[in-house]
Structures are given as structure tokens and as C-alpha cells.
XYZ file of C-alpha atoms in Angstrom:
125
model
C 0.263 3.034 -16.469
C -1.209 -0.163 -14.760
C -4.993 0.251 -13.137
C -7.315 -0.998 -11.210
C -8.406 -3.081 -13.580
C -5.529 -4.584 -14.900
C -4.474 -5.618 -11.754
C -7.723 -7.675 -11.694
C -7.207 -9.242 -14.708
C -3.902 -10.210 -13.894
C -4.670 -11.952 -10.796
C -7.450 -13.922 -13.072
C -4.895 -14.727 -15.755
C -2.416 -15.707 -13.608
C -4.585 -17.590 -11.163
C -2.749 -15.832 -8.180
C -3.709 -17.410 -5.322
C -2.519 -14.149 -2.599
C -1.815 -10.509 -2.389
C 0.813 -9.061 -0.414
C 0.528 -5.501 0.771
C 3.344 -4.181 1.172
C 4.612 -0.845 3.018
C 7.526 0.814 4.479
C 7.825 1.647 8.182
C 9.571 4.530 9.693
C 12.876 2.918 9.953
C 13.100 1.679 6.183
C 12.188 -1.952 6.932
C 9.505 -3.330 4.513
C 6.515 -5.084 6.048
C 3.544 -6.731 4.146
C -0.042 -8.422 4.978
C -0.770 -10.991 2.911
C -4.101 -12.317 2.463
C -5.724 -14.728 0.001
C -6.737 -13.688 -3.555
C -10.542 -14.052 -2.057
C -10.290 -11.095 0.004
C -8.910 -8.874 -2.466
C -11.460 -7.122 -5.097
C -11.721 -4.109 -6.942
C -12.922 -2.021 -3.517
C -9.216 -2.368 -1.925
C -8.859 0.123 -4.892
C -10.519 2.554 -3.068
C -11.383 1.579 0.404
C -8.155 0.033 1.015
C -6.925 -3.185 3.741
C -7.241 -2.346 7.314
C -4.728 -3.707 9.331
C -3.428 -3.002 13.586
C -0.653 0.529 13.221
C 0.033 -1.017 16.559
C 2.384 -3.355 15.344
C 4.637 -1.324 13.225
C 7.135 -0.254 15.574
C 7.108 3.197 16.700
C 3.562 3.680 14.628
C 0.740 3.887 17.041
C -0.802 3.206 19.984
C -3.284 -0.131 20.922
C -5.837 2.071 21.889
C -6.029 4.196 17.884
C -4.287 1.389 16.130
C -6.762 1.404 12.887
C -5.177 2.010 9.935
C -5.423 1.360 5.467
C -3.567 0.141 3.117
C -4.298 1.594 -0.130
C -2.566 -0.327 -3.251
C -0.619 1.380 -6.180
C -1.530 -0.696 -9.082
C 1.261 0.762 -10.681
C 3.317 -1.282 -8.716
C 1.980 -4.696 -8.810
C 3.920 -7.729 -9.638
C 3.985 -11.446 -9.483
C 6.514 -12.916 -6.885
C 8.614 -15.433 -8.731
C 10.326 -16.512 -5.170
C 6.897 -17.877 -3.534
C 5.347 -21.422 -3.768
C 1.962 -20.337 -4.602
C 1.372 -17.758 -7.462
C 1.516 -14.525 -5.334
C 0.612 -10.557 -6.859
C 3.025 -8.173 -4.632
C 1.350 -4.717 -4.663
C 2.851 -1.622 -2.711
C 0.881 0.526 -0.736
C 0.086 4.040 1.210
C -0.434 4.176 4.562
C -3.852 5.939 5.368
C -5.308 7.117 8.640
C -8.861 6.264 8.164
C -10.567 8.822 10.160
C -9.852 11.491 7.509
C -8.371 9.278 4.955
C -5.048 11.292 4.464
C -1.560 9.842 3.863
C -0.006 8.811 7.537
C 2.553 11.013 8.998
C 5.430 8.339 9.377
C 4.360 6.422 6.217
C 7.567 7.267 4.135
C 5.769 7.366 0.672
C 3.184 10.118 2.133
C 6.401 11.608 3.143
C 7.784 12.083 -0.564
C 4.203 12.716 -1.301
C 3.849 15.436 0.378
C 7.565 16.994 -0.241
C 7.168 16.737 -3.965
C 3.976 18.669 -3.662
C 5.622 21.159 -1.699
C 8.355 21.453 -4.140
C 5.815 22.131 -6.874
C 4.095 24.704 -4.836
C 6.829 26.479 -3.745
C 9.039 26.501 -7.330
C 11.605 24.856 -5.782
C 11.446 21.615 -7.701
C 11.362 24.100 -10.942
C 14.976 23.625 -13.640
């Protein structure tokens, strides 16, 4: 299990110079936001990486377009295919206001169906 942490140290060991969130629309197509190593720190963690819904297709309005990316250090790599040394990190999609997963985010999708599948015994063998 990678954390928090490790991540860090990674990116210091490695002397990654960005992060690239990356996320799932609705429609299967991967999107990322990629920002230099600078703005990343141990509070994306927990606070996560705001960035506009309203330019995900199908995702939300102008008008509520706030949203958070919320990295799974779990998932964090180094991209051998950019120029500069680059840590690729999947994320949730969060609505901020109540910090829950996103409706259309497909990982709070399987989120939220494996829990149900747990609750319900379904998932049991």
C-alpha cells in the first residue's frame, strides 16, 4: 500500500518536476490537470485540486462548475513517455459542497456499487 507520504518522497527522489491528475469522465475518456510539482503538497491528500466540472463534457453547468480532485496514492507512477520527470496520480471526483464522490465520476460509481454489494450480501461466495 503506497501513502501519502511515499508519494512525497518519491516526487523528492525522483526530482519530478509535475503531477498529472488524472480522472475518468462519463463516457470512458481519461482527462488529467497537470500542474507543476510546486503546487502539489501533502494537503492535495486531503483537500484535493479544484478544477472547472464545466469542461468535462456532459458534467456540469458554468454557473456550479467547482469541483476536487482527490489523489489515490495507491496509484501513483512516474510517466516514462514525458520530457520532464512527471508523477501520474489517479483521482476521485468530489463535489466540494459536501465532499462526497460525484455522481458521474465512474470510480464513485464502483465505489458506491461495491458498497452496496457488501451491504446487501450480494457480493458474498
Amino acid at each position: 500500500m503506497t501513502t501519502a507520504k511515499q508519494v512525497l518522497d518519491i516526487i523528492k527522489e525522483k526530482e519530478v518536476k509535475f503531477v498529472d491528475f488524472r480522472f475518468t469522465d462519463t463516457r470512458g475518456k481519461e482527462q488529467h490537470v497537470g500542474v507543476p510539482v510546486s503546487a502539489f503538497d501533502a494537503d492535495k491528500f486531503t483537500e484535493g485540486h479544484a478544477f472547472d466540472g464545466s469542461s468535462i463534457a456532459g458534467w456540469k453547468g458554468i454557473q456550479a462548475s467547482d469541483m476536487l480532485l482527490m489523489p489515490d496514492p495507491e496509484t501513483a507512477f512516474i510517466d516514462p513517455f514525458f520530457d520532464e520527470t512527471t508523477l501520474v496520480i489517479s483521482c476521485d471526483v468530489v463535489e466540494p459542497s459536501d465532499g462526497k464522490g460525484y455522481d458521474r465520476d465512474p470510480r464513485s460509481i464502483a465505489k458506491r456499487a461495491e458498497a452496496f454489494l457488501k451491504s446487501s450480501g450480494l457480493g458474498d461466495t
